[in-house]
PDB file of C-alpha atoms in Angstrom:
ATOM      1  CA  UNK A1325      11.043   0.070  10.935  1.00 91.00           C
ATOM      2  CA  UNK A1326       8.350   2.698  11.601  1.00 95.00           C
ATOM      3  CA  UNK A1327       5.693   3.168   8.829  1.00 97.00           C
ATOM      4  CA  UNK A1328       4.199   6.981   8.505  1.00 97.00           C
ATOM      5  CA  UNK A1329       1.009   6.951   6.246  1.00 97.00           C
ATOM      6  CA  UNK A1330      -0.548  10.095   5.009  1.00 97.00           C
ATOM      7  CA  UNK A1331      -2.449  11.678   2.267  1.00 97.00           C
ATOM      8  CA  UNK A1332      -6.050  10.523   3.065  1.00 97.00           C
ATOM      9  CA  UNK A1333      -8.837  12.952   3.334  1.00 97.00           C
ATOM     10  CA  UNK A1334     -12.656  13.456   2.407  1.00 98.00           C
ATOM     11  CA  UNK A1335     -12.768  13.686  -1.540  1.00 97.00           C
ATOM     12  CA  UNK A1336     -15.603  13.497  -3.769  1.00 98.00           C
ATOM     13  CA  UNK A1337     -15.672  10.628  -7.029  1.00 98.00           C
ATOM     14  CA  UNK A1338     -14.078  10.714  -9.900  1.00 97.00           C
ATOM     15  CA  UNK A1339     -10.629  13.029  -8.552  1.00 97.00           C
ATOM     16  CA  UNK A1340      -7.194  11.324  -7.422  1.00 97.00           C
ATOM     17  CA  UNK A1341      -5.126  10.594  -4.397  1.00 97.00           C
ATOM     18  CA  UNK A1342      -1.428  10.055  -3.797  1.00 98.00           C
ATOM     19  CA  UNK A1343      -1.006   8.694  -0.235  1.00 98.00           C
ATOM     20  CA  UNK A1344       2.132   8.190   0.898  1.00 98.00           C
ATOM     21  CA  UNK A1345       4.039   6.389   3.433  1.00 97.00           C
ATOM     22  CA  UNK A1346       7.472   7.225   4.663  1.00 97.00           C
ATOM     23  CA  UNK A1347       9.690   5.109   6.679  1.00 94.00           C
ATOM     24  CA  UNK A1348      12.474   5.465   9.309  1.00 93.00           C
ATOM     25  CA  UNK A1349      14.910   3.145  10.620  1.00 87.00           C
ATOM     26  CA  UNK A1350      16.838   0.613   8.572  1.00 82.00           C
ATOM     27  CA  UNK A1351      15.883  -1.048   5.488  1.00 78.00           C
ATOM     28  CA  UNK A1352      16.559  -3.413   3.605  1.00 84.00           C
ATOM     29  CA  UNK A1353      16.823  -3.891  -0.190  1.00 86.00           C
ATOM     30  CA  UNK A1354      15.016  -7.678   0.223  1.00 88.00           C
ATOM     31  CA  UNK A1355      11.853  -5.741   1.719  1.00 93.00           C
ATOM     32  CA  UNK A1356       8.470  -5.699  -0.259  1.00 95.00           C
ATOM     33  CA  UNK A1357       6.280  -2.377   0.484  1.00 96.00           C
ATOM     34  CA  UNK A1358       3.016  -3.097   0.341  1.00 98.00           C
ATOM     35  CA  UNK A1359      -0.599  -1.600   0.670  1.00 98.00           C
ATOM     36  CA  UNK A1360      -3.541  -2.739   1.849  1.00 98.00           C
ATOM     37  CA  UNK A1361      -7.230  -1.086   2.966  1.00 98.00           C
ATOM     38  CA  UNK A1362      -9.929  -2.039   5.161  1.00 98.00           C
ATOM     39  CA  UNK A1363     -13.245  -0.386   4.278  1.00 97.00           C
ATOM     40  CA  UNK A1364     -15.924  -0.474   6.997  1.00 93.00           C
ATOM     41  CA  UNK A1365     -17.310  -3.720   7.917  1.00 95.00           C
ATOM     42  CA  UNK A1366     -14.997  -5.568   5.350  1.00 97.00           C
ATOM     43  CA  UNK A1367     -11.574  -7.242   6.145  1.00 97.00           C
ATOM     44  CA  UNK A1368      -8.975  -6.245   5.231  1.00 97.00           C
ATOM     45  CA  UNK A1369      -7.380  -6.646   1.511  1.00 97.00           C
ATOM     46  CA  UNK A1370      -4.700  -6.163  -0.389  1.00 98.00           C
ATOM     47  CA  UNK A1371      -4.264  -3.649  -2.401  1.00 98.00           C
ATOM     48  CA  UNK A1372      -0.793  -3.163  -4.412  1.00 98.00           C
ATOM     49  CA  UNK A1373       2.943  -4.430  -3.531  1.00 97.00           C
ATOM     50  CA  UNK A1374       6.500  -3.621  -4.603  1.00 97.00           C
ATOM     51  CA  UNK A1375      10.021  -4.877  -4.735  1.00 95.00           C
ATOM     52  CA  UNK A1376      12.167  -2.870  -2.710  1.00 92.00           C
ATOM     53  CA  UNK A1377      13.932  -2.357  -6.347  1.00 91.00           C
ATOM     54  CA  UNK A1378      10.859  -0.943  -7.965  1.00 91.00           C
ATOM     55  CA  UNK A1379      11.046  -2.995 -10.651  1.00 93.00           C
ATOM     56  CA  UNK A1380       8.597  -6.107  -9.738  1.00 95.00           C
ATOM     57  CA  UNK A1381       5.013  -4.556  -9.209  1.00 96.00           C
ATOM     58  CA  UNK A1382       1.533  -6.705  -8.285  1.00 96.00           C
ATOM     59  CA  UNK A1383      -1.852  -5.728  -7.817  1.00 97.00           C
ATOM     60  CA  UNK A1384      -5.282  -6.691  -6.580  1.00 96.00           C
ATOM     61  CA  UNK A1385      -7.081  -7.973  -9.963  1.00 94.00           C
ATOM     62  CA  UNK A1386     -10.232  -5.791  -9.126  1.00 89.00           C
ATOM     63  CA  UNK A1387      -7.991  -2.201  -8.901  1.00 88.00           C
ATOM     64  CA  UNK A1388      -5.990  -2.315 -11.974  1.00 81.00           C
ATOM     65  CA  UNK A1389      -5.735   0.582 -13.916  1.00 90.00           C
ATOM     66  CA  UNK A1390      -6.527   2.825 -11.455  1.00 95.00           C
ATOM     67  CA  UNK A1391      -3.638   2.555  -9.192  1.00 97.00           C
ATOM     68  CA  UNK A1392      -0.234   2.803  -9.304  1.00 97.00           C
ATOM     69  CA  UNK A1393       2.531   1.894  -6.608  1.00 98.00           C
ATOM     70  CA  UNK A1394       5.790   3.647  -6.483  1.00 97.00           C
ATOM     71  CA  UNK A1395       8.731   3.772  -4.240  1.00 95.00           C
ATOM     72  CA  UNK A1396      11.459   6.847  -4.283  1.00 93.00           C
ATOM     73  CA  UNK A1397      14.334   5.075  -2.040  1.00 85.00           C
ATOM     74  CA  UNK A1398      16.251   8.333  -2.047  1.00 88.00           C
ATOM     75  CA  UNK A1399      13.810   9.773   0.776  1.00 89.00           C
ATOM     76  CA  UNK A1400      12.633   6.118   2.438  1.00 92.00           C
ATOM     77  CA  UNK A1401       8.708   6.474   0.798  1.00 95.00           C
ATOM     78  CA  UNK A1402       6.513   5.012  -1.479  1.00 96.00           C
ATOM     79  CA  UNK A1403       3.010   5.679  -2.483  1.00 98.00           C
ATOM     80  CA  UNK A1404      -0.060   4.655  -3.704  1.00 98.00           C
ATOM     81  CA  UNK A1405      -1.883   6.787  -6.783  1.00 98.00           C
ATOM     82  CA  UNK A1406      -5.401   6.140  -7.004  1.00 97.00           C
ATOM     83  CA  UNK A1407      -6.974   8.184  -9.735  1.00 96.00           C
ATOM     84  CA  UNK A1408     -11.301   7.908 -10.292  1.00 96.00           C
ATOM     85  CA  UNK A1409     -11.621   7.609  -7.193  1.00 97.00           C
ATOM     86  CA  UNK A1410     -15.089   5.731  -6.255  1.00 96.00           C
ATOM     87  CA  UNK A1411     -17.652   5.423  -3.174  1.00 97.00           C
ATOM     88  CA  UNK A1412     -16.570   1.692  -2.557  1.00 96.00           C
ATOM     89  CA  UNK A1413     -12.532   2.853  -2.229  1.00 97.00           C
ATOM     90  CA  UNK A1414     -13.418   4.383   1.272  1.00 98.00           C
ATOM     91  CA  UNK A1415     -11.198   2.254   3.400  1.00 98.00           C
ATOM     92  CA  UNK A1416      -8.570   2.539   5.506  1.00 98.00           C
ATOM     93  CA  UNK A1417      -5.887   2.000   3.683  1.00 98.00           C
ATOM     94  CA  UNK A1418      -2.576   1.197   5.533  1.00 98.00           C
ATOM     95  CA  UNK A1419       0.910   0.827   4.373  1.00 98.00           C
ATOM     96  CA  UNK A1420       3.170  -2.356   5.155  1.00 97.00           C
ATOM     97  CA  UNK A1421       6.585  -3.702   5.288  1.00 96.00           C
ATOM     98  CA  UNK A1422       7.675  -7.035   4.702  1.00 95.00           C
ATOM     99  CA  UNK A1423      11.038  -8.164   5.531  1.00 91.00           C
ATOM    100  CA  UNK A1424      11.021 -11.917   5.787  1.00 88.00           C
ATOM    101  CA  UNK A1425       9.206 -14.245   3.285  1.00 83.00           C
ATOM    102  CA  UNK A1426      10.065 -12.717   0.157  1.00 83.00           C
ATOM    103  CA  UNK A1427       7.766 -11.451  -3.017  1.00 88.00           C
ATOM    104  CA  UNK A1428       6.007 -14.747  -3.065  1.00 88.00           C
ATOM    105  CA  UNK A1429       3.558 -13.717  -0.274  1.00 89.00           C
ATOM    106  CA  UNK A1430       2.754 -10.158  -0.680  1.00 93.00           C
ATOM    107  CA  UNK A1431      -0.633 -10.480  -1.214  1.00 93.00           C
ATOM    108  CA  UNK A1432      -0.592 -11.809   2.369  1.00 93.00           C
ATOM    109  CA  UNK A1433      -1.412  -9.306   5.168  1.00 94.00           C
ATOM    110  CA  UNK A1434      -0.156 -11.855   7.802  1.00 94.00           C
ATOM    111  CA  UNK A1435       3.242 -12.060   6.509  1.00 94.00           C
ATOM    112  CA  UNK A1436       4.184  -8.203   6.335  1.00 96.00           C
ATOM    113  CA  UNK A1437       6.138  -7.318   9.955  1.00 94.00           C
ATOM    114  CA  UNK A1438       5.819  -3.723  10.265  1.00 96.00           C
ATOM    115  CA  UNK A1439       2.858  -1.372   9.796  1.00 97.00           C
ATOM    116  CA  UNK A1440       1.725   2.354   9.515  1.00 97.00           C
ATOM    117  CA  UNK A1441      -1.232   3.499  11.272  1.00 95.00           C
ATOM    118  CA  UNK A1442      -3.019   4.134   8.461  1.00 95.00           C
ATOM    119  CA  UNK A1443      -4.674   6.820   6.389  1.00 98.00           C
ATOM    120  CA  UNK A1444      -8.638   7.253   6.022  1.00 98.00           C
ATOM    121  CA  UNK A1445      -9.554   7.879   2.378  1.00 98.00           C
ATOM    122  CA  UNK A1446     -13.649   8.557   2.071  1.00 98.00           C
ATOM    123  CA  UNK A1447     -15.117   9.276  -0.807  1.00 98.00           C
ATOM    124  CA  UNK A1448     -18.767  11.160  -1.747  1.00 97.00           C
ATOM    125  CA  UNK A1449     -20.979   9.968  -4.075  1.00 92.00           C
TER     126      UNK A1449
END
């Protein structure tokens, strides 16, 4: 699986972002799609993770509200909305695939198997 991760760019607070992430190759319907972001200096963290299905959704305690994962299996993507957009969301943020542990772990970086190169989201103050 090959990850494609777009949508980032140099924004100023308060507007919103859809970043998406497209994938080619085969899939599976027991994959989770994740996201994560690493801002500078920081580790990495999760940010937001989805059944394959769509229908089982989890996020990072400290974003909810203000973002919203989504899959459209039809064309092999799924995104990440972030709306009021703030200084401290510049990151990194990279999109994942998970194909072997199940939903159980998908707050876990180390147990997602394939990667996109990631998208830089900064935002002015």
């Amino acid at each position: 699986v090959q990850l494609q991760a777009s949508g980032g760019g140099l924004v100023p607070a308060g507007v919103s972002l859809r970043l998406s992430c497209v994938a080619s190759g085969r899939t599976n319907s027991n994959y989770v799609l994740g996201w994560f972001r690493q801002a500078p200096g920081k580790e990495r963290e999760f940010v937001a993770a989805i059944t394959f299905s769509g229908r089982t959704t989890r996020y990072a305690n400290s974003l909810k509200g203000r973002f919203t994962i989504s899959r459209d299996n039809a064309e092999n993507a799924f995104y990440l909305q972030v709306n009021s957009l703030k200084p401290e969301d510049t990151a990194i943020y990279y999109c994942a695939v998970e194909s072997r542990s199940g939903f159980s772990y998908y707050y876990e970086s180390d147990k997602y198997d394939y990667w996109g190169q990631g998208t830089l989201v900064t935002v002015s103050s």
